[in-house]
PDB file of C-alpha atoms in Angstrom:
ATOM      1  CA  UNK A  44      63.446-170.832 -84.700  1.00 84.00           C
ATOM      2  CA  UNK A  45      60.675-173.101 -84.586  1.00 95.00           C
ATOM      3  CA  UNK A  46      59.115-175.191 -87.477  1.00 97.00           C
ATOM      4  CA  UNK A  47      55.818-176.625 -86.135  1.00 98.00           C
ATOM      5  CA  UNK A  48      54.074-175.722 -82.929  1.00 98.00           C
ATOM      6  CA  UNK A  49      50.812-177.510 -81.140  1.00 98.00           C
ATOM      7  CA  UNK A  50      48.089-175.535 -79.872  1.00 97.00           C
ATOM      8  CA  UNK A  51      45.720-177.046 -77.511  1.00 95.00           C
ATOM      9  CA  UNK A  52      42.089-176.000 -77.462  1.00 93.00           C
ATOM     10  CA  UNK A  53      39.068-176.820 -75.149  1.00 90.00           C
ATOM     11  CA  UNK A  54      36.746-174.619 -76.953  1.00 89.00           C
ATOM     12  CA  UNK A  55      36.448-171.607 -74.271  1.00 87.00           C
ATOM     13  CA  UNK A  56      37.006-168.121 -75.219  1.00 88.00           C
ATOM     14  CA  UNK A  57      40.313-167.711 -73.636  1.00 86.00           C
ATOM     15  CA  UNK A  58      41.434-170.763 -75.689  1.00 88.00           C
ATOM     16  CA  UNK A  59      40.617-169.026 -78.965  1.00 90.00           C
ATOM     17  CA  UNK A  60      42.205-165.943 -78.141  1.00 91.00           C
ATOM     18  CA  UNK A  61      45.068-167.711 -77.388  1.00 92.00           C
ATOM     19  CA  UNK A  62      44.938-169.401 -80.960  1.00 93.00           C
ATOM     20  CA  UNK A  63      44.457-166.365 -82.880  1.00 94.00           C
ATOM     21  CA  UNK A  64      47.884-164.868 -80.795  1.00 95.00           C
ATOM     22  CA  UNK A  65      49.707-168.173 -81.927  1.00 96.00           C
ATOM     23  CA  UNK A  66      48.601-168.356 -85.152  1.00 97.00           C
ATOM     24  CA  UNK A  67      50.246-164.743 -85.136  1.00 97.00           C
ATOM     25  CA  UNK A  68      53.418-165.775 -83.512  1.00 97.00           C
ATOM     26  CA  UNK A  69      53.255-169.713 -86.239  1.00 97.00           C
ATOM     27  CA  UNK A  70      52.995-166.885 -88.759  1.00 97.00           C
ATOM     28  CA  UNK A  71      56.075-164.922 -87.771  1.00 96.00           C
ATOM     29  CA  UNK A  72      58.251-167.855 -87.416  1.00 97.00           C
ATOM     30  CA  UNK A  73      56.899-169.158 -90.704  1.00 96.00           C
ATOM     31  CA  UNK A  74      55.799-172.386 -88.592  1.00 97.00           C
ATOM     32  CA  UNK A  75      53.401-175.642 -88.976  1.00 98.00           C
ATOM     33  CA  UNK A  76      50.396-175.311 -86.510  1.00 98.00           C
ATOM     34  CA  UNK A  77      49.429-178.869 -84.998  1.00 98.00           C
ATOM     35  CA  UNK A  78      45.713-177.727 -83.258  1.00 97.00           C
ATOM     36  CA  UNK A  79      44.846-180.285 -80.221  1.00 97.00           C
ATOM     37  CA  UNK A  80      41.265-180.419 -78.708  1.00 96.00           C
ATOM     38  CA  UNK A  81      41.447-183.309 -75.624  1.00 96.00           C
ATOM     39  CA  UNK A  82      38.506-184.721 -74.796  1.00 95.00           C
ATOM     40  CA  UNK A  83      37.699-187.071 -71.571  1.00 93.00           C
ATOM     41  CA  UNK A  84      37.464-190.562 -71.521  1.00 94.00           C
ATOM     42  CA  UNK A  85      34.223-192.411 -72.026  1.00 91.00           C
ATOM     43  CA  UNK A  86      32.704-192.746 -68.339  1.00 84.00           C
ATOM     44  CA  UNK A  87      30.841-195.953 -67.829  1.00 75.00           C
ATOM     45  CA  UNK A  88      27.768-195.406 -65.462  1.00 69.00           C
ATOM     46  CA  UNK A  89      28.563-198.313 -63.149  1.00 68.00           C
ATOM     47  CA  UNK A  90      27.273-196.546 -60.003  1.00 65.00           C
ATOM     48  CA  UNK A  91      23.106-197.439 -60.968  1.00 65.00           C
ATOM     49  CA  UNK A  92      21.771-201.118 -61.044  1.00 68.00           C
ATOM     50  CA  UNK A  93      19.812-199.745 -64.543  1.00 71.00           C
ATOM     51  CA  UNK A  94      21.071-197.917 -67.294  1.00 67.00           C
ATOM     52  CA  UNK A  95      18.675-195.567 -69.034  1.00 69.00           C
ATOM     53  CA  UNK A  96      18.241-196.332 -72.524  1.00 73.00           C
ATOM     54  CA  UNK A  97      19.494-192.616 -73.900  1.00 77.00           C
ATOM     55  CA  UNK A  98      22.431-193.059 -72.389  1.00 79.00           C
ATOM     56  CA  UNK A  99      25.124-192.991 -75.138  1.00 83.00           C
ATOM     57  CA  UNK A 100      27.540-196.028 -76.354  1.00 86.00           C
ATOM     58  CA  UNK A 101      31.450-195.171 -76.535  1.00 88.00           C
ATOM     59  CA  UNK A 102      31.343-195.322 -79.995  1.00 93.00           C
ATOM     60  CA  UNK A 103      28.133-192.526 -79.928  1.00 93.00           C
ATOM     61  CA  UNK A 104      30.226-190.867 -76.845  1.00 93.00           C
ATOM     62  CA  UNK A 105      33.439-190.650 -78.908  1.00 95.00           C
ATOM     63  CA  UNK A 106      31.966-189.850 -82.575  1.00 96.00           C
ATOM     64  CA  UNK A 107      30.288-186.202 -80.709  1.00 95.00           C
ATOM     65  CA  UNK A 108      33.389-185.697 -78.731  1.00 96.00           C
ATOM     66  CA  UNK A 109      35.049-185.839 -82.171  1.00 97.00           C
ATOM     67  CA  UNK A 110      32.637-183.393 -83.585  1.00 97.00           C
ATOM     68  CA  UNK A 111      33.063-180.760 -80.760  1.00 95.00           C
ATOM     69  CA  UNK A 112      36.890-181.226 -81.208  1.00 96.00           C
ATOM     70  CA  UNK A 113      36.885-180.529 -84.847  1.00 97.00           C
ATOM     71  CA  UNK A 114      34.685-177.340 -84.719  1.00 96.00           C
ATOM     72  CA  UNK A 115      36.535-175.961 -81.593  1.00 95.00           C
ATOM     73  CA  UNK A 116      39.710-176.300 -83.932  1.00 96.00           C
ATOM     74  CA  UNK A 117      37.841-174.798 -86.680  1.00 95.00           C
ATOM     75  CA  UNK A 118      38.648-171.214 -85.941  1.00 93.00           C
ATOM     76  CA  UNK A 119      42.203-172.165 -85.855  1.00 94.00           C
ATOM     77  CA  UNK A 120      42.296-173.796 -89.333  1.00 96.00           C
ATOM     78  CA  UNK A 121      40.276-170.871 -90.665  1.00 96.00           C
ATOM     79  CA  UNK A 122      42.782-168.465 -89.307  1.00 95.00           C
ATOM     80  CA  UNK A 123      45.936-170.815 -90.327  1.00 97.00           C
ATOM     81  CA  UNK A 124      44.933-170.840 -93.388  1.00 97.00           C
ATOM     82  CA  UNK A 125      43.981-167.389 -94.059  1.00 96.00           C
ATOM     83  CA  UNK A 126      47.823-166.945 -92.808  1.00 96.00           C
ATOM     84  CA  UNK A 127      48.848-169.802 -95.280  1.00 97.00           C
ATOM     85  CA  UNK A 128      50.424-171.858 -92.600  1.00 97.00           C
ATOM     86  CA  UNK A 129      49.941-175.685 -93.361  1.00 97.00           C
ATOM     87  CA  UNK A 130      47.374-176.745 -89.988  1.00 98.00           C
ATOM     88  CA  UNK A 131      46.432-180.364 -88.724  1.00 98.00           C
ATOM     89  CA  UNK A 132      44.014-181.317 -86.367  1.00 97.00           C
ATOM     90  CA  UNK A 133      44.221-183.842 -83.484  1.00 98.00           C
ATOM     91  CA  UNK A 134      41.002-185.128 -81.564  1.00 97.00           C
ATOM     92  CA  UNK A 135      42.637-186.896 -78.608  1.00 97.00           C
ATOM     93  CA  UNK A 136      40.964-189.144 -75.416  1.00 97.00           C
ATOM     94  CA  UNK A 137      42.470-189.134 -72.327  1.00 95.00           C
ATOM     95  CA  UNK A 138      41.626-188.263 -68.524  1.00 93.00           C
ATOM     96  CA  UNK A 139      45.253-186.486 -68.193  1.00 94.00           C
ATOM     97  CA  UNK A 140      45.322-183.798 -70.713  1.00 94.00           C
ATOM     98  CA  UNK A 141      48.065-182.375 -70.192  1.00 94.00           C
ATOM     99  CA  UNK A 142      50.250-185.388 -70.364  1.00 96.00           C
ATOM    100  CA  UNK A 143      48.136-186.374 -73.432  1.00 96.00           C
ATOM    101  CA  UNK A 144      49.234-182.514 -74.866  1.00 96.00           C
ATOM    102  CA  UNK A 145      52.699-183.246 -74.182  1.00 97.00           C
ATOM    103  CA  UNK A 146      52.750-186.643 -75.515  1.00 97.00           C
ATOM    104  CA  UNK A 147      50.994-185.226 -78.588  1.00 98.00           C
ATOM    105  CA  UNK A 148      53.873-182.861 -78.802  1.00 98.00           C
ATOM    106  CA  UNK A 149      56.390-185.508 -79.240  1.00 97.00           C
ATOM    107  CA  UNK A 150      54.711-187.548 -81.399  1.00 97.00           C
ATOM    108  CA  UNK A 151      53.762-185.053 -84.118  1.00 98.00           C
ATOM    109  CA  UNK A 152      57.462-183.661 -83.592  1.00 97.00           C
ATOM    110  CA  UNK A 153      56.365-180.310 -81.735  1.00 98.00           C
ATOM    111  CA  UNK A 154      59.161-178.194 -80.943  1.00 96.00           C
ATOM    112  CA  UNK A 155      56.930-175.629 -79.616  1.00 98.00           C
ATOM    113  CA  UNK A 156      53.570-175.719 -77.060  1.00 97.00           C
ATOM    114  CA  UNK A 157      51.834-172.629 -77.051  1.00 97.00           C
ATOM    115  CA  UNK A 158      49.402-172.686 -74.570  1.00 93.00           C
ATOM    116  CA  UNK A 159      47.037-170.217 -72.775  1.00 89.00           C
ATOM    117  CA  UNK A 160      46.724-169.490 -69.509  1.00 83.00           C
ATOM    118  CA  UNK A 161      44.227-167.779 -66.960  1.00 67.00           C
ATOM    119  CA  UNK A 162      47.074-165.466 -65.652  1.00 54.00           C
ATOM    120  CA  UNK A 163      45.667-166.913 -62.029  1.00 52.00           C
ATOM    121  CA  UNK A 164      48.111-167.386 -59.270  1.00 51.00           C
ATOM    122  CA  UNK A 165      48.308-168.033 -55.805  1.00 47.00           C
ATOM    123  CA  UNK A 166      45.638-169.630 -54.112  1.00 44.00           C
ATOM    124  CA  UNK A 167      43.667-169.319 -57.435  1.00 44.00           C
ATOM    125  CA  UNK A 168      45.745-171.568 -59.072  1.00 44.00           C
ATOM    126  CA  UNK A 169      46.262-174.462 -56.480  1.00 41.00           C
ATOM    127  CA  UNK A 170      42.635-175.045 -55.884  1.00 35.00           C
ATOM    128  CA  UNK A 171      41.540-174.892 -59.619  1.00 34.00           C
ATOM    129  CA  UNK A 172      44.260-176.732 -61.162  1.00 43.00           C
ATOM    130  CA  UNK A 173      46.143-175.982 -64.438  1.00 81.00           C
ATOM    131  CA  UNK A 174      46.723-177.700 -67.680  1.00 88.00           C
ATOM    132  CA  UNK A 175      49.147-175.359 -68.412  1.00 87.00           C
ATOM    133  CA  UNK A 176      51.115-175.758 -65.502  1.00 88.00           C
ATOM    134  CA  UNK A 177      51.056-179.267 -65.738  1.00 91.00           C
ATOM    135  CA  UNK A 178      51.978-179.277 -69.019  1.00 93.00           C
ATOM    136  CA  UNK A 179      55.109-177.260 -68.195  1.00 90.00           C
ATOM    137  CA  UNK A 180      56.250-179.302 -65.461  1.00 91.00           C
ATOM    138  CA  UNK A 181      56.509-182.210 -67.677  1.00 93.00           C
ATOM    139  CA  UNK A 182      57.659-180.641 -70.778  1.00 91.00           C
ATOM    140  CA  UNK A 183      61.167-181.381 -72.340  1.00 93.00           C
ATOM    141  CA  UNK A 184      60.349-178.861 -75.433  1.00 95.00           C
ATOM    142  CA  UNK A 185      59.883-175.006 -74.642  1.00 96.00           C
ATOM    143  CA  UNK A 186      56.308-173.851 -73.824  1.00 95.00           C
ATOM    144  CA  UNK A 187      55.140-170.270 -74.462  1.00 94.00           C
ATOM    145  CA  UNK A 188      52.287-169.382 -72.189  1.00 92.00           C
ATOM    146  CA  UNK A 189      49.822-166.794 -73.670  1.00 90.00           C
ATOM    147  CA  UNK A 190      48.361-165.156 -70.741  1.00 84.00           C
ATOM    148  CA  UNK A 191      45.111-163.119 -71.566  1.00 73.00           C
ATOM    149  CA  UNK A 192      43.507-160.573 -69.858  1.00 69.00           C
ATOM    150  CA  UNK A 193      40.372-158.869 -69.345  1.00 61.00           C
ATOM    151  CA  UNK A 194      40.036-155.281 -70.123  1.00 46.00           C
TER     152      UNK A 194
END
């Protein structure tokens, strides 16, 4: 059915649950998991005339962002592996995460985005945004939203 799915991750708790439920489902299909952790672009402070001396360089900026990607995606390896499904992890930069998700989809030959989601509608969902429903607007390959709830 599918051979190797992405998983995007920003590190929350929702986004974890949702990992553990796709590891589940990679497991059941027998599939490659592809873990994705998107972090924003470096921000240049180029609103103040002098820039404070602790503020960090892009490289400095980019080398943490790494970090927190790779231990937000930790839990998934852990769990892909205790499942023995083969796992890779992606540290991406990009303002548009979603499109960055989907893009990451094609390139690591995704046939499967398994993505969480809030479970908000309505009014909820137009004034906070969504990834997710971003990410299936623009999406040629089939998406499986993991809705979680609280109990």
């Amino acid at each position: 059915m599918y051979s190797k799915i992405l998983m995007p991750t920003d590190g929350s708790e929702l986004a974890n649950a949702s990992i553990q439920a796709g590891i589940e489902f990679a497991k059941k299909v027998n599939a490659k998991v592809v873990g994705i952790f998107v972090a924003a672009n470096y921000q240049y402070p180029i609103y103040i005339d002098i820039i404070p001396p602790n503020t960090p360089t892009e490289e400095e900026y980019q080398a943490a962002m790494r970090a927190f990607g790779e231990s937000y995606l930790e839990p998934a390896r852990v769990a892909a592996h205790k499942e023995g499904l083969e796992f890779e992890s992606v540290v991406k930069f990009s303002d548009a995460p979603a499109k960055e998700i989907v893009y990451t989809a094609q390139q690591y030959a995704c046939d499967l985005i398994f993505i969480a989601s809030h479970g908000r509608s309505g009014v909820g969902q137009l004034l906070l945004g969504s990834t997710t429903s971003k990410v299936l607007s623009m999406c040629d390959i089939p998406v499986l939203v993991h809705r979680v709830k609280k109990h």
